[in-house]
C-alpha positions as CSV (number, residue, x, y, z in Angstrom):
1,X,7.1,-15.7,14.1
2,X,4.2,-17.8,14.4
3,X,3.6,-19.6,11.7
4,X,0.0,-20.7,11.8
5,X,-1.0,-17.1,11.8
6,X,0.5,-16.6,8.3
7,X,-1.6,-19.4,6.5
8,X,-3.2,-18.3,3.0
9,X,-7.0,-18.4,3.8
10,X,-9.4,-20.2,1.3
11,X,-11.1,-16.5,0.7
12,X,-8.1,-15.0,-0.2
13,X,-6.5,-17.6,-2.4
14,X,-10.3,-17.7,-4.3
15,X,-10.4,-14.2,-4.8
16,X,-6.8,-13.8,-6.1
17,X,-7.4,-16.9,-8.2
18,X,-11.5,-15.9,-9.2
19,X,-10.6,-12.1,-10.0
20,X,-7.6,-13.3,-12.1
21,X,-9.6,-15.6,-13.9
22,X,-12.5,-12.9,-14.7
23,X,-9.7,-10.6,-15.8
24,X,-8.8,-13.0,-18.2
25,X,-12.0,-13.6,-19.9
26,X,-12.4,-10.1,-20.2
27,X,-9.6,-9.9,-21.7
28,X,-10.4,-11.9,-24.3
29,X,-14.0,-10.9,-25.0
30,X,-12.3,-7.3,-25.3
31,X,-8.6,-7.0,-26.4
32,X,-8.8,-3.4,-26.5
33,X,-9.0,-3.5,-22.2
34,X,-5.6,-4.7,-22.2
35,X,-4.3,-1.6,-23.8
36,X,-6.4,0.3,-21.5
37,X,-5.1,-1.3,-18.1
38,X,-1.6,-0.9,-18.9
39,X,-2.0,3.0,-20.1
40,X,-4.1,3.7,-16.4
41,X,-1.2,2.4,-14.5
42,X,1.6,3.7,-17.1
43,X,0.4,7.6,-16.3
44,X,0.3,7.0,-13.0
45,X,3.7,5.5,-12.6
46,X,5.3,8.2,-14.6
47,X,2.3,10.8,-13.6
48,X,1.9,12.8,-10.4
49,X,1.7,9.8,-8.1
50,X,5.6,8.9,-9.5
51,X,7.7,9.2,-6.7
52,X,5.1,9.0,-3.9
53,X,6.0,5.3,-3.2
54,X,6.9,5.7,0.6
55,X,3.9,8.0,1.3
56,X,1.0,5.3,-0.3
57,X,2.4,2.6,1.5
58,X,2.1,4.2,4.8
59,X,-0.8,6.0,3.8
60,X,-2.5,2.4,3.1
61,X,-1.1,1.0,6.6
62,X,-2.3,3.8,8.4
63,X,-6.3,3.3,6.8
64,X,-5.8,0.1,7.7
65,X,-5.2,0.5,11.3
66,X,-8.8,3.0,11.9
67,X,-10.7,1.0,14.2
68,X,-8.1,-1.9,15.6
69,X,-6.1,-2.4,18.1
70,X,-2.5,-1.4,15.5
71,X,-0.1,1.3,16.6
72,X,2.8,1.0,14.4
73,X,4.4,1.5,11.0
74,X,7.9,0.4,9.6
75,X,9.6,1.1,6.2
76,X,12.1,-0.4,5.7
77,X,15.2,0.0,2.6
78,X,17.5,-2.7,2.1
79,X,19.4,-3.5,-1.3
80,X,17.0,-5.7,-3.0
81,X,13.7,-4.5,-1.2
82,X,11.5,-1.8,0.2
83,X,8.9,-3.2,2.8
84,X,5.8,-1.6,4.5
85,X,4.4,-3.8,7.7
86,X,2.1,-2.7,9.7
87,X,-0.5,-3.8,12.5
88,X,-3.6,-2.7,11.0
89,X,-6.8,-5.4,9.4
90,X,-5.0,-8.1,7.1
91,X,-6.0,-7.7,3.9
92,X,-9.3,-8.8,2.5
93,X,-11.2,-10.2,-0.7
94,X,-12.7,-6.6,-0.8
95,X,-8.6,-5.3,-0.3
96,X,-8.0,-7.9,-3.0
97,X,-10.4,-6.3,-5.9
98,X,-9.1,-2.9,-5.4
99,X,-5.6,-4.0,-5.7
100,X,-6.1,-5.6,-8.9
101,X,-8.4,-3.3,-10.2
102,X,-8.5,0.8,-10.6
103,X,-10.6,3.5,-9.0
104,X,-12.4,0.8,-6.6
105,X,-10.3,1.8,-3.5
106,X,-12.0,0.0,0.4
107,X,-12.2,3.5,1.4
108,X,-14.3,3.6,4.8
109,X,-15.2,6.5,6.6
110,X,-12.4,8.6,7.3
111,X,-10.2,6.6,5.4
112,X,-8.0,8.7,2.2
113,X,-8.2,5.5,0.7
114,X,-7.0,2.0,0.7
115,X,-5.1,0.5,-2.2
116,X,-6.6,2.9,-4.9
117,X,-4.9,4.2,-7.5
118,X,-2.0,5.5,-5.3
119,X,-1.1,2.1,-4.9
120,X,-0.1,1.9,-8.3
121,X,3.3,4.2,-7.9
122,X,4.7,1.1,-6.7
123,X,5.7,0.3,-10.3
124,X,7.5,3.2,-10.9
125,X,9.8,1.3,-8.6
126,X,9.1,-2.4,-9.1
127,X,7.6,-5.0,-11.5
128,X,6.4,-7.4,-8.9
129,X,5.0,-6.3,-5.7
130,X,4.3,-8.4,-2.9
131,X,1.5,-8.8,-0.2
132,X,2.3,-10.9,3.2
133,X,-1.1,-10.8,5.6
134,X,-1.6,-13.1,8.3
135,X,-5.5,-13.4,6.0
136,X,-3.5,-14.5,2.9
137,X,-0.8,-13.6,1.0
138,X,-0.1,-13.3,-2.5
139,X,2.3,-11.4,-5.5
140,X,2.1,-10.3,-8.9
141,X,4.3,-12.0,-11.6
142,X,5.2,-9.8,-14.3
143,X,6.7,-12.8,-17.0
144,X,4.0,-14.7,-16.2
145,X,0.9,-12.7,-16.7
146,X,2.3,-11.2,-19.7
147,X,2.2,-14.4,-21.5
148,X,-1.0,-15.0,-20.5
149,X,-2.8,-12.4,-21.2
150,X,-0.5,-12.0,-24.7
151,X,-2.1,-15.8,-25.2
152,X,-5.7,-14.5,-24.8
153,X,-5.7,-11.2,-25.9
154,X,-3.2,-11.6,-28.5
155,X,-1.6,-8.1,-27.4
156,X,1.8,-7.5,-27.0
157,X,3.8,-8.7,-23.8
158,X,5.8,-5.5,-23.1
159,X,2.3,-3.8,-23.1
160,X,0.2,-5.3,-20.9
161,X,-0.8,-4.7,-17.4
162,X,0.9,-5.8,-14.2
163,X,-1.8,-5.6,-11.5
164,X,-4.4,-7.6,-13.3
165,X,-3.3,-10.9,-12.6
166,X,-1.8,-12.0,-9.2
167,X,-0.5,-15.4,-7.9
168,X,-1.1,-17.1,-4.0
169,X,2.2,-17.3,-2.3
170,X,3.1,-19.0,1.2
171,X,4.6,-16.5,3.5
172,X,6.1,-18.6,5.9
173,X,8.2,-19.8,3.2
174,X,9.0,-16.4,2.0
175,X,9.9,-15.6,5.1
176,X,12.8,-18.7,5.4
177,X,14.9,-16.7,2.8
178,X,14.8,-13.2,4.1
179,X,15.8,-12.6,7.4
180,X,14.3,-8.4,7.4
181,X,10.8,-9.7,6.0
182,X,10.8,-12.3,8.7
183,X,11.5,-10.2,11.3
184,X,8.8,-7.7,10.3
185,X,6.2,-10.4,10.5
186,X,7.4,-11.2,14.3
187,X,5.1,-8.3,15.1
188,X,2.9,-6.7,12.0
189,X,-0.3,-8.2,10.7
190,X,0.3,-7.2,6.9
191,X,3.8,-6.5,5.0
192,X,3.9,-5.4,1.5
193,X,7.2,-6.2,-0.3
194,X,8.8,-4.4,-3.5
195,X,11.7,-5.9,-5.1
196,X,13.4,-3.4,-6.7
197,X,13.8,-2.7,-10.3
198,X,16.7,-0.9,-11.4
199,X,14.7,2.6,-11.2
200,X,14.2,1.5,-7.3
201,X,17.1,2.9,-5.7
202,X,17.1,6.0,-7.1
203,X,15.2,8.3,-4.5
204,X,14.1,5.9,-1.9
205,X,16.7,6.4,0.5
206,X,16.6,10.0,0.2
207,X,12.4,9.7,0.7
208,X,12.8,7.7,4.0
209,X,14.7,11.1,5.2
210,X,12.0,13.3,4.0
211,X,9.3,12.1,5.2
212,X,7.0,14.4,7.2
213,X,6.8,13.6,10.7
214,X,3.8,16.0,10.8
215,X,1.8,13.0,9.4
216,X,1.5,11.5,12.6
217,X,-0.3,14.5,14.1
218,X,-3.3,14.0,11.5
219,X,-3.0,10.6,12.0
220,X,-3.3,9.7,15.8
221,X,-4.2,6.2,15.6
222,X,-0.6,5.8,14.6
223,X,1.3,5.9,17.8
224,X,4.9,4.8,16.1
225,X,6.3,5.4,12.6
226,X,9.6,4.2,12.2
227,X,11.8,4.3,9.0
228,X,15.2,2.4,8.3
229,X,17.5,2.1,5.3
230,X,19.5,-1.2,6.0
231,X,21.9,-0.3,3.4
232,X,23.4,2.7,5.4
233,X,22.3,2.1,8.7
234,X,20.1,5.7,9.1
235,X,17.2,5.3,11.2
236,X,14.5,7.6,12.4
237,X,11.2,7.9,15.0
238,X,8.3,9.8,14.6
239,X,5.7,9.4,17.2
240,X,3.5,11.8,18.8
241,X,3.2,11.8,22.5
242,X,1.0,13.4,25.8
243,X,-2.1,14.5,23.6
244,X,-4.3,16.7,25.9
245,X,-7.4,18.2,24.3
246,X,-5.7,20.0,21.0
247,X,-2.1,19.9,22.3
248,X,0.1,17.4,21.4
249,X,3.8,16.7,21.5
250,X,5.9,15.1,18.3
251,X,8.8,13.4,18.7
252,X,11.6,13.0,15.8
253,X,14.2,10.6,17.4
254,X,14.2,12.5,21.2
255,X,13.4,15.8,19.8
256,X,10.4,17.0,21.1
257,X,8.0,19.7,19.7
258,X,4.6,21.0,20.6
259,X,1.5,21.3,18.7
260,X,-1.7,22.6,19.0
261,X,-4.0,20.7,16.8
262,X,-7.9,22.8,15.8
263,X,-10.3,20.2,14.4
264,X,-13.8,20.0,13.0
265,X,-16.1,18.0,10.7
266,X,-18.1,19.2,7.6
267,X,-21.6,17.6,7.1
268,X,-21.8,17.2,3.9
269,X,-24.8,18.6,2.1
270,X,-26.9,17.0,-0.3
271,X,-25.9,19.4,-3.0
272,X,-22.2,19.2,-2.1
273,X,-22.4,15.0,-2.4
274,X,-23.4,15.6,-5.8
275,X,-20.9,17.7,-6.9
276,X,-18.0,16.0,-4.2
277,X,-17.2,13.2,-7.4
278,X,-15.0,10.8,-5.1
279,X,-15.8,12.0,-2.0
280,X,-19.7,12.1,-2.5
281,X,-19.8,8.5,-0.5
282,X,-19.4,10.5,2.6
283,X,-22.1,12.2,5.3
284,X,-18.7,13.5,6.8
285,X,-15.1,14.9,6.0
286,X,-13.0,15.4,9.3
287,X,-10.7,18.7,9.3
């Protein structure tokens, strides 16, 4: 690992540090928010978006990789952890405000969306999630930004929010104590970090197995997906090989199967953008 390209940036460390601040304030000018904030990301950890942990994260690394030079994805499952590098954009001030915010995902293009409100399953599995980017780093601190806002907002600690606030943190020193993470950032550009809550190992491991290896076929930028649980040794190998025209080949760990893949692209009408809600911020949708 080279540790000068794993320095906190000034923009990052005064956007964590700015948007907590505002948050704050807000806060106290309006109590009720608080209440709010911590419903929004209550429904969605217990909501449909529950136990979709695995796909978000890879999801958000693949969104991240339109347009570079990135290729791969690794999960990874140990005891204490679940991490998500990959080689996509490190994060940025814009990634920044839609993590600690709601329904203000860096969508781009063709992107589903990048740290939107499906980020937000992750506390369905942890109360602290981590971000490691070679642009800046930083983590949420769930003691800590419950008495803080309690202090300002007067509300109760157990019901407040715990993506509102976030803290800078040094990833090379991270990386000192925990051999996987530093290993991960060897290669990837950004690698999100869940410790685990005691809901965490509950269907994580059995996720990793599930996971559909057709996702690389609708995602082609992503040449490798890999997936590991540490804590029983299983390991797996999507990637999708010898694409010519619409036929492609996907390969699970050696086993190879072809594909014919039919695409097209909607223009999107004026009419249809009006109605589209979410999706009205696009001339195009690829199909």
């Amino acid at each position: 690992m080279t540790d000068s390209v794993w320095k906190t940036s000034s923009e990052i460390t005064e956007a964590v540090e700015e948007l907590s601040a505002r948050c704050l304030l807000a806060y106290e000018v309006n109590p009720d928010l608080v209440e709010e904030h911590f419903a929004i990301e209550r429904e969605i950890a217990e909501g449909g978006y529950g136990r979709r942990q695995i796909y978000e994260l890879v999801q958000n690394g693949a969104d991240a990789m339109l347009g570079t030079q990135g290729k791969r994805i690794e999960v990874v499952l140990s005891n204490d952890y679940l991490y998500c590098a990959n080689e996509g954009e490190s994060i940025t001030s814009d990634g920044v405000r839609a993590i600690l915010g709601a329904h203000r995902s860096a969508k781009r293009g063709n992107e589903i969306g990048r740290f939107g409100l499906g980020f937000k399953s992750v506390l369905a599995v942890t109360d602290a999630p981590e971000f490691y980017s070679r642009s800046g780093s930083f983590r949420f601190e769930p003691h800590s930004s419950a008495r803080q806002i309690a202090k300002v907002a007067q509300a109760e600690p157990q019901r407040v929010p715990r993506l509102r606030l976030s803290f800078p943190v040094d990833a090379v020193d991270a990386a000192r104590s925990d051999a996987l993470l530093a290993e991960l950032m060897e290669w990837a550009t950004t690698v999100v970090r869940l410790p685990l809550n005691s809901e965490g190992n509950r269907w994580l491991a059995e996720d990793l197995k599930k996971f559909p290896p057709e996702f690389v076929l609708f995602s082609s930028h992503v040449k490798q997906l890999g997936f590991r649980d540490a804590t029983t040794g299983f390991r797996r190998r999507i990637s999708s090989k010898n694409r010519r025209g619409g036929l492609v080949e996907l390969d699970v760990d050696g086993d190879m199967s072809p594909w014919r893949l039919v695409t097209s692209t909607y223009k999107m009408t004026d009419e249809v953008k009006r109605s589209a809600g979410e999706l009205a911020d696009r001339d195009e949708l690829p199909l």
